[in-house]
Amino acid sequence: MLTSLAIRNIVLIEALDLSFGHGLGVLTGETGAGKSILLDALGLVLGNRADNALVRGGEEQASVTATFEFEALPRAVEEALNDAEVELEPGEPLIVRRRLKADGGSKAWINDQPVGVALLRTIAGALVELHGQHDDRGLVNPRGHRALLDRYAGADVAGVRAAWDDWQAARGALEQARSGIAQAKADQDLLLAHLSELTAIEPEDGEEERLANARADMQKGEKLAGDLEDLRALWDGSDSPLASLRVAARKLDRIAEEHALLTEALGALDRAVIEAGEAEEKLQAAAEAMQHDPQELDRIETRLFELRALARKHSCQVDDLPEVIRTLRSKLDAIEQGDADLADLEAAERKAHEVYRARAEALHASRVAAAMQLDEAVAAELAPLKLDAARFRTAVNALEEERWTAGGMDSVEFLIATNPGADFAPLNKIASGGELSRFILALKVALAEQGGAATVIFDEIDRGVGGAVASAIGERLARLASEEGQLLAVTHSPQVAARGARHYLIAKSSEGTVTKTSVALLDESGRQEEIARMLSGAEVTPEARAQADRLLEGV
């Protein structure tokens, strides 16, 4: 609920700090004293458009700070704060601040963390519900009527929403499968052509690297062919260096025992023969590896060209071509299997649709029954509020299937007819300001709504009525306040004011050319004097005070 409101430099208010509590709080004062300024200030901190005309004359900026405290933070507020990454400790008050500059522009904070004004508008509905002369939100807005009726009925909305989600998931899977199969069938001839082209070449894993290495070796062999031939000529024949070394080794072997140095020379010569032999083998192997075969080189280059051309065609690497083949075969297999899978998906979608329809129809029946009960409950509240000629109806209309949603297959709207024989129409299209507020009061009493805004404000709900009707309004406001937790009423009626648990007097004063608005929390004697003023006018008489005492004692 709203626990405090701090206003600085808003129109006629220089500095004002108000505290609020549970139950019914009433705000009274003479016409023009500045009651609307309080509501404008509260609207500013709840995200209303920033109008720099609200800044007090001669000041550079204005600000409003509202503090809310809850046993448990409203779920809508918690979710919005989480989405905006605004941190709030459990049990910590929610402090919303808005600053407005005289030259335009505004900034907002929640618990000293900068936020966008859009976030204030998002959470406003869960914090304060305002019913005024020109209110187009709250109970007047048809978009919230279905949820109100569902809460009144205790309807199984969650079950319908779950069934809707299941149906939409099955529907999406079916549509995706149909689209995929249709596209695959349209591409079937192309898939077959691509597969035939690829399988004719039969690309292998790692083939490009092997072919490229072989081609490089053959190109090197072509380049080194003359040098290799010259080297081979040196090693071949009886007069080659290697043959001479071997002859020398044999001759030295016969005399090596004659001297130690000859033995060492023989060992060195044997090693030279061995190394030379290994060199000969390496040269032979290299010549064979780099053997230049023009036909084989042409075949390798043709093969590489074909593989790389296919890779470009399929926008992949050559080594990915085998995977492309597998993918094409998988798509063609899916076309063949698609019709069987499609039948299963169609059956699942039909079943999910039937479950949703059954739950939505049960919800519709629940809404229709609850609408009849609500109409009777509201009708019982109209006569005491001087609306006995009016009629109220909760319209539950079945929607066409393409307009079904997670909320069911109905639209719900609260309608009224203010005169006998008149057609029913939306609340804000028919009722005048005072009538509209009383209709809303009757509706809220009938709904005995739980889970609405933390704070409910009625602005001049008693406009144009008095006596017994005003007493009936006051009694219902007090009863509603005990159920809702906190309700504030701006009133001109002494009967309503007498019902308040807290009474605030709004007054305007002037000093020279400076005019200020102030608000004071009244004690018992102050309440008596203010209610007496409301009864008698400018001059408070003893009779008015006595009547004020009777009103206060009567509650």
mmCIF file of N, CA, C and O in Angstrom, residues 346-415:
data_model
loop_
_atom_site.group_PDB
_atom_site.id
_atom_site.type_symbol
_atom_site.label_atom_id
_atom_site.label_comp_id
_atom_site.label_asym_id
_atom_site.label_seq_id
_atom_site.Cartn_x
_atom_site.Cartn_y
_atom_site.Cartn_z
ATOM 1 N N GLU A 346 -0.495 -34.627 -37.304
ATOM 2 C CA GLU A 346 -1.890 -34.187 -37.470
ATOM 3 C C GLU A 346 -2.770 -34.756 -36.368
ATOM 4 O O GLU A 346 -3.641 -34.065 -35.817
ATOM 5 N N ALA A 347 -2.529 -36.001 -36.007
ATOM 6 C CA ALA A 347 -3.307 -36.614 -34.926
ATOM 7 C C ALA A 347 -3.024 -35.925 -33.597
ATOM 8 O O ALA A 347 -3.944 -35.664 -32.798
ATOM 9 N N ALA A 348 -1.750 -35.586 -33.337
ATOM 10 C CA ALA A 348 -1.385 -34.896 -32.093
ATOM 11 C C ALA A 348 -2.017 -33.509 -32.045
ATOM 12 O O ALA A 348 -2.484 -33.060 -30.990
ATOM 13 N N GLU A 349 -2.042 -32.822 -33.174
ATOM 14 C CA GLU A 349 -2.638 -31.482 -33.216
ATOM 15 C C GLU A 349 -4.142 -31.546 -32.969
ATOM 16 O O GLU A 349 -4.701 -30.717 -32.232
ATOM 17 N N ARG A 350 -4.801 -32.534 -33.554
ATOM 18 C CA ARG A 350 -6.254 -32.677 -33.341
ATOM 19 C C ARG A 350 -6.561 -32.958 -31.879
ATOM 20 O O ARG A 350 -7.503 -32.386 -31.296
ATOM 21 N N LYS A 351 -5.762 -33.799 -31.259
ATOM 22 C CA LYS A 351 -5.990 -34.135 -29.855
ATOM 23 C C LYS A 351 -5.788 -32.913 -28.966
ATOM 24 O O LYS A 351 -6.592 -32.639 -28.060
ATOM 25 N N ALA A 352 -4.719 -32.147 -29.217
ATOM 26 C CA ALA A 352 -4.451 -30.942 -28.419
ATOM 27 C C ALA A 352 -5.555 -29.911 -28.611
ATOM 28 O O ALA A 352 -5.960 -29.227 -27.667
ATOM 29 N N HIS A 353 -6.068 -29.822 -29.826
ATOM 30 C CA HIS A 353 -7.167 -28.890 -30.120
ATOM 31 C C HIS A 353 -8.422 -29.287 -29.351
ATOM 32 O O HIS A 353 -9.125 -28.429 -28.785
ATOM 33 N N GLU A 354 -8.691 -30.568 -29.310
ATOM 34 C CA GLU A 354 -9.882 -31.046 -28.601
ATOM 35 C C GLU A 354 -9.774 -30.783 -27.096
ATOM 36 O O GLU A 354 -10.753 -30.402 -26.450
ATOM 37 N N VAL A 355 -8.569 -30.980 -26.541
ATOM 38 C CA VAL A 355 -8.377 -30.724 -25.110
ATOM 39 C C VAL A 355 -8.591 -29.246 -24.810
ATOM 40 O O VAL A 355 -9.279 -28.878 -23.848
ATOM 41 N N TYR A 356 -7.997 -28.379 -25.648
ATOM 42 C CA TYR A 356 -8.171 -26.942 -25.432
ATOM 43 C C TYR A 356 -9.639 -26.552 -25.537
ATOM 44 O O TYR A 356 -10.161 -25.807 -24.708
ATOM 45 N N ARG A 357 -10.310 -27.057 -26.562
ATOM 46 C CA ARG A 357 -11.713 -26.682 -26.780
ATOM 47 C C ARG A 357 -12.570 -27.108 -25.597
ATOM 48 O O ARG A 357 -13.437 -26.348 -25.136
ATOM 49 N N ALA A 358 -12.331 -28.313 -25.082
ATOM 50 C CA ALA A 358 -13.124 -28.799 -23.956
ATOM 51 C C ALA A 358 -12.916 -27.910 -22.725
ATOM 52 O O ALA A 358 -13.880 -27.536 -22.041
ATOM 53 N N ARG A 359 -11.658 -27.533 -22.453
ATOM 54 C CA ARG A 359 -11.389 -26.690 -21.284
ATOM 55 C C ARG A 359 -11.917 -25.277 -21.502
ATOM 56 O O ARG A 359 -12.434 -24.645 -20.565
ATOM 57 N N ALA A 360 -11.791 -24.762 -22.722
ATOM 58 C CA ALA A 360 -12.293 -23.422 -23.005
ATOM 59 C C ALA A 360 -13.813 -23.371 -22.919
ATOM 60 O O ALA A 360 -14.394 -22.372 -22.468
ATOM 61 N N GLU A 361 -14.484 -24.435 -23.344
ATOM 62 C CA GLU A 361 -15.948 -24.474 -23.236
ATOM 63 C C GLU A 361 -16.382 -24.542 -21.776
ATOM 64 O O GLU A 361 -17.376 -23.915 -21.381
ATOM 65 N N ALA A 362 -15.629 -25.279 -20.958
ATOM 66 C CA ALA A 362 -15.937 -25.315 -19.523
ATOM 67 C C ALA A 362 -15.718 -23.938 -18.902
ATOM 68 O O ALA A 362 -16.500 -23.492 -18.049
ATOM 69 N N LEU A 363 -14.655 -23.247 -19.350
ATOM 70 C CA LEU A 363 -14.408 -21.893 -18.858
ATOM 71 C C LEU A 363 -15.518 -20.946 -19.299
ATOM 72 O O LEU A 363 -15.955 -20.086 -18.526
ATOM 73 N N HIS A 364 -16.001 -21.127 -20.509
ATOM 74 C CA HIS A 364 -17.107 -20.298 -21.005
ATOM 75 C C HIS A 364 -18.355 -20.488 -20.139
ATOM 76 O O HIS A 364 -19.006 -19.508 -19.752
ATOM 77 N N ALA A 365 -18.659 -21.735 -19.826
ATOM 78 C CA ALA A 365 -19.840 -22.006 -18.984
ATOM 79 C C ALA A 365 -19.661 -21.384 -17.602
ATOM 80 O O ALA A 365 -20.617 -20.830 -17.031
ATOM 81 N N SER A 366 -18.457 -21.470 -17.074
ATOM 82 C CA SER A 366 -18.173 -20.865 -15.768
ATOM 83 C C SER A 366 -18.355 -19.357 -15.823
ATOM 84 O O SER A 366 -18.914 -18.743 -14.897
ATOM 85 N N ARG A 367 -17.902 -18.746 -16.908
ATOM 86 C CA ARG A 367 -18.043 -17.293 -17.055
ATOM 87 C C ARG A 367 -19.506 -16.875 -17.175
ATOM 88 O O ARG A 367 -19.926 -15.873 -16.586
ATOM 89 N N VAL A 368 -20.263 -17.615 -17.940
ATOM 90 C CA VAL A 368 -21.684 -17.275 -18.116
ATOM 91 C C VAL A 368 -22.414 -17.349 -16.778
ATOM 92 O O VAL A 368 -23.202 -16.460 -16.423
ATOM 93 N N ALA A 369 -22.155 -18.414 -16.004
ATOM 94 C CA ALA A 369 -22.809 -18.557 -14.699
ATOM 95 C C ALA A 369 -22.370 -17.437 -13.749
ATOM 96 O O ALA A 369 -23.189 -16.842 -13.042
ATOM 97 N N ALA A 370 -21.069 -17.121 -13.755
ATOM 98 C CA ALA A 370 -20.573 -16.068 -12.876
ATOM 99 C C ALA A 370 -21.103 -14.709 -13.299
ATOM 100 O O ALA A 370 -21.377 -13.844 -12.451
ATOM 101 N N ALA A 371 -21.266 -14.494 -14.608
ATOM 102 C CA ALA A 371 -21.792 -13.222 -15.098
ATOM 103 C C ALA A 371 -23.202 -12.979 -14.578
ATOM 104 O O ALA A 371 -23.551 -11.853 -14.185
ATOM 105 N N MET A 372 -24.023 -14.022 -14.562
ATOM 106 C CA MET A 372 -25.386 -13.879 -14.044
ATOM 107 C C MET A 372 -25.360 -13.524 -12.553
ATOM 108 O O MET A 372 -26.107 -12.642 -12.093
ATOM 109 N N GLN A 373 -24.484 -14.155 -11.801
ATOM 110 C CA GLN A 373 -24.387 -13.853 -10.367
ATOM 111 C C GLN A 373 -23.873 -12.431 -10.147
ATOM 112 O O GLN A 373 -24.372 -11.706 -9.277
ATOM 113 N N LEU A 374 -22.887 -12.022 -10.950
ATOM 114 C CA LEU A 374 -22.340 -10.676 -10.804
ATOM 115 C C LEU A 374 -23.387 -9.624 -11.153
ATOM 116 O O LEU A 374 -23.498 -8.597 -10.466
ATOM 117 N N ASP A 375 -24.165 -9.869 -12.207
ATOM 118 C CA ASP A 375 -25.210 -8.917 -12.587
ATOM 119 C C ASP A 375 -26.208 -8.725 -11.448
ATOM 120 O O ASP A 375 -26.637 -7.596 -11.159
ATOM 121 N N GLU A 376 -26.563 -9.808 -10.789
ATOM 122 C CA GLU A 376 -27.504 -9.716 -9.667
ATOM 123 C C GLU A 376 -26.884 -8.956 -8.497
ATOM 124 O O GLU A 376 -27.536 -8.130 -7.852
ATOM 125 N N ALA A 377 -25.593 -9.224 -8.236
ATOM 126 C CA ALA A 377 -24.918 -8.558 -7.120
ATOM 127 C C ALA A 377 -24.782 -7.060 -7.370
ATOM 128 O O ALA A 377 -24.996 -6.243 -6.468
ATOM 129 N N VAL A 378 -24.451 -6.677 -8.589
ATOM 130 C CA VAL A 378 -24.333 -5.255 -8.910
ATOM 131 C C VAL A 378 -25.693 -4.590 -8.851
ATOM 132 O O VAL A 378 -25.840 -3.470 -8.341
ATOM 133 N N ALA A 379 -26.724 -5.272 -9.370
ATOM 134 C CA ALA A 379 -28.079 -4.709 -9.349
ATOM 135 C C ALA A 379 -28.521 -4.398 -7.925
ATOM 136 O O ALA A 379 -29.205 -3.391 -7.675
ATOM 137 N N ALA A 380 -28.132 -5.229 -6.974
ATOM 138 C CA ALA A 380 -28.518 -5.001 -5.576
ATOM 139 C C ALA A 380 -27.839 -3.766 -4.998
ATOM 140 O O ALA A 380 -28.330 -3.184 -4.017
ATOM 141 N N GLU A 381 -26.723 -3.347 -5.584
ATOM 142 C CA GLU A 381 -25.993 -2.183 -5.091
ATOM 143 C C GLU A 381 -26.433 -0.884 -5.749
ATOM 144 O O GLU A 381 -26.116 0.205 -5.255
ATOM 145 N N LEU A 382 -27.167 -0.939 -6.862
ATOM 146 C CA LEU A 382 -27.466 0.270 -7.628
ATOM 147 C C LEU A 382 -28.479 1.181 -6.944
ATOM 148 O O LEU A 382 -28.293 2.407 -6.908
ATOM 149 N N ALA A 383 -29.552 0.619 -6.422
ATOM 150 C CA ALA A 383 -30.603 1.458 -5.835
ATOM 151 C C ALA A 383 -30.098 2.309 -4.676
ATOM 152 O O ALA A 383 -30.366 3.519 -4.631
ATOM 153 N N PRO A 384 -29.375 1.763 -3.723
ATOM 154 C CA PRO A 384 -28.873 2.612 -2.630
ATOM 155 C C PRO A 384 -27.949 3.730 -3.099
ATOM 156 O O PRO A 384 -27.772 4.717 -2.393
ATOM 157 N N LEU A 385 -27.360 3.571 -4.301
ATOM 158 C CA LEU A 385 -26.452 4.582 -4.822
ATOM 159 C C LEU A 385 -27.145 5.532 -5.799
ATOM 160 O O LEU A 385 -26.493 6.214 -6.595
ATOM 161 N N LYS A 386 -28.506 5.569 -5.732
ATOM 162 C CA LYS A 386 -29.311 6.440 -6.576
ATOM 163 C C LYS A 386 -29.114 6.130 -8.056
ATOM 164 O O LYS A 386 -29.043 7.007 -8.907
ATOM 165 N N LEU A 387 -28.997 4.833 -8.350
ATOM 166 C CA LEU A 387 -28.890 4.363 -9.724
ATOM 167 C C LEU A 387 -29.956 3.300 -9.979
ATOM 168 O O LEU A 387 -29.752 2.361 -10.745
ATOM 169 N N ASP A 388 -31.113 3.449 -9.330
ATOM 170 C CA ASP A 388 -32.132 2.415 -9.385
ATOM 171 C C ASP A 388 -32.739 2.261 -10.771
ATOM 172 O O ASP A 388 -33.301 1.199 -11.090
ATOM 173 N N ALA A 389 -32.642 3.289 -11.629
ATOM 174 C CA ALA A 389 -33.178 3.167 -12.983
ATOM 175 C C ALA A 389 -32.176 2.518 -13.933
ATOM 176 O O ALA A 389 -32.524 2.176 -15.063
ATOM 177 N N ALA A 390 -30.970 2.347 -13.467
ATOM 178 C CA ALA A 390 -29.929 1.805 -14.333
ATOM 179 C C ALA A 390 -29.924 0.280 -14.294
ATOM 180 O O ALA A 390 -30.425 -0.348 -13.367
ATOM 181 N N ARG A 391 -29.329 -0.279 -15.332
ATOM 182 C CA ARG A 391 -29.169 -1.733 -15.414
ATOM 183 C C ARG A 391 -27.708 -2.036 -15.770
ATOM 184 O O ARG A 391 -27.067 -1.289 -16.490
ATOM 185 N N PHE A 392 -27.252 -3.166 -15.255
ATOM 186 C CA PHE A 392 -25.868 -3.588 -15.482
ATOM 187 C C PHE A 392 -25.879 -4.981 -16.093
ATOM 188 O O PHE A 392 -26.688 -5.841 -15.710
ATOM 189 N N ARG A 393 -24.992 -5.207 -17.046
ATOM 190 C CA ARG A 393 -24.927 -6.540 -17.665
ATOM 191 C C ARG A 393 -23.478 -6.879 -17.982
ATOM 192 O O ARG A 393 -22.723 -6.052 -18.488
ATOM 193 N N THR A 394 -23.119 -8.112 -17.695
ATOM 194 C CA THR A 394 -21.803 -8.629 -18.057
ATOM 195 C C THR A 394 -21.955 -9.420 -19.349
ATOM 196 O O THR A 394 -22.586 -10.486 -19.365
ATOM 197 N N ALA A 395 -21.435 -8.889 -20.431
ATOM 198 C CA ALA A 395 -21.568 -9.528 -21.741
ATOM 199 C C ALA A 395 -20.432 -10.517 -21.950
ATOM 200 O O ALA A 395 -19.264 -10.130 -21.971
ATOM 201 N N VAL A 396 -20.792 -11.786 -22.075
ATOM 202 C CA VAL A 396 -19.823 -12.846 -22.381
ATOM 203 C C VAL A 396 -20.114 -13.315 -23.802
ATOM 204 O O VAL A 396 -21.124 -13.978 -24.050
ATOM 205 N N ASN A 397 -19.255 -12.959 -24.731
ATOM 206 C CA ASN A 397 -19.492 -13.250 -26.142
ATOM 207 C C ASN A 397 -18.479 -14.260 -26.668
ATOM 208 O O ASN A 397 -17.274 -14.109 -26.454
ATOM 209 N N ALA A 398 -19.008 -15.305 -27.326
ATOM 210 C CA ALA A 398 -18.127 -16.311 -27.927
ATOM 211 C C ALA A 398 -17.435 -15.720 -29.149
ATOM 212 O O ALA A 398 -18.049 -15.005 -29.944
ATOM 213 N N LEU A 399 -16.157 -16.011 -29.276
ATOM 214 C CA LEU A 399 -15.368 -15.502 -30.391
ATOM 215 C C LEU A 399 -15.219 -16.547 -31.484
ATOM 216 O O LEU A 399 -15.331 -17.762 -31.225
ATOM 217 N N GLU A 400 -14.956 -16.093 -32.697
ATOM 218 C CA GLU A 400 -14.646 -17.015 -33.780
ATOM 219 C C GLU A 400 -13.309 -17.687 -33.502
ATOM 220 O O GLU A 400 -12.454 -17.130 -32.809
ATOM 221 N N GLU A 401 -13.131 -18.884 -34.042
ATOM 222 C CA GLU A 401 -11.955 -19.680 -33.676
ATOM 223 C C GLU A 401 -10.633 -18.961 -33.931
ATOM 224 O O GLU A 401 -9.693 -19.105 -33.155
ATOM 225 N N GLU A 402 -10.566 -18.171 -35.002
ATOM 226 C CA GLU A 402 -9.300 -17.495 -35.279
ATOM 227 C C GLU A 402 -8.960 -16.434 -34.242
ATOM 228 O O GLU A 402 -7.828 -15.931 -34.196
ATOM 229 N N ARG A 403 -9.910 -16.108 -33.351
ATOM 230 C CA ARG A 403 -9.655 -15.109 -32.311
ATOM 231 C C ARG A 403 -9.507 -15.750 -30.924
ATOM 232 O O ARG A 403 -9.395 -15.051 -29.929
ATOM 233 N N TRP A 404 -9.494 -17.073 -30.861
ATOM 234 C CA TRP A 404 -9.269 -17.743 -29.578
ATOM 235 C C TRP A 404 -7.848 -17.457 -29.103
ATOM 236 O O TRP A 404 -6.923 -17.276 -29.907
ATOM 237 N N THR A 405 -7.693 -17.415 -27.797
ATOM 238 C CA THR A 405 -6.382 -17.124 -27.210
ATOM 239 C C THR A 405 -6.145 -18.025 -26.007
ATOM 240 O O THR A 405 -6.970 -18.886 -25.680
ATOM 241 N N ALA A 406 -5.012 -17.779 -25.333
ATOM 242 C CA ALA A 406 -4.709 -18.511 -24.105
ATOM 243 C C ALA A 406 -5.723 -18.208 -23.015
ATOM 244 O O ALA A 406 -5.857 -18.967 -22.051
ATOM 245 N N GLY A 407 -6.464 -17.101 -23.168
ATOM 246 C CA GLY A 407 -7.497 -16.744 -22.194
ATOM 247 C C GLY A 407 -8.850 -17.338 -22.503
ATOM 248 O O GLY A 407 -9.823 -17.060 -21.781
ATOM 249 N N GLY A 408 -8.950 -18.148 -23.536
ATOM 250 C CA GLY A 408 -10.217 -18.791 -23.840
ATOM 251 C C GLY A 408 -10.818 -18.330 -25.143
ATOM 252 O O GLY A 408 -10.169 -17.675 -25.963
ATOM 253 N N MET A 409 -12.100 -18.653 -25.317
ATOM 254 C CA MET A 409 -12.802 -18.377 -26.564
ATOM 255 C C MET A 409 -13.870 -17.296 -26.392
ATOM 256 O O MET A 409 -14.804 -17.216 -27.185
ATOM 257 N N ASP A 410 -13.721 -16.455 -25.343
ATOM 258 C CA ASP A 410 -14.729 -15.427 -25.068
ATOM 259 C C ASP A 410 -14.112 -14.045 -24.982
ATOM 260 O O ASP A 410 -12.939 -13.886 -24.656
ATOM 261 N N SER A 411 -14.950 -13.048 -25.235
ATOM 262 C CA SER A 411 -14.644 -11.676 -24.820
ATOM 263 C C SER A 411 -15.630 -11.320 -23.720
ATOM 264 O O SER A 411 -16.751 -11.821 -23.698
ATOM 265 N N VAL A 412 -15.181 -10.479 -22.793
ATOM 266 C CA VAL A 412 -16.034 -10.088 -21.658
ATOM 267 C C VAL A 412 -16.006 -8.570 -21.549
ATOM 268 O O VAL A 412 -14.934 -7.953 -21.628
ATOM 269 N N GLU A 413 -17.191 -7.979 -21.388
ATOM 270 C CA GLU A 413 -17.258 -6.529 -21.209
ATOM 271 C C GLU A 413 -18.423 -6.184 -20.303
ATOM 272 O O GLU A 413 -19.512 -6.766 -20.405
ATOM 273 N N PHE A 414 -18.178 -5.225 -19.406
ATOM 274 C CA PHE A 414 -19.215 -4.735 -18.514
ATOM 275 C C PHE A 414 -19.981 -3.620 -19.225
ATOM 276 O O PHE A 414 -19.377 -2.645 -19.700
ATOM 277 N N LEU A 415 -21.305 -3.763 -19.304
ATOM 278 C CA LEU A 415 -22.147 -2.805 -20.004
ATOM 279 C C LEU A 415 -23.194 -2.229 -19.052
ATOM 280 O O LEU A 415 -23.587 -2.887 -18.079
#
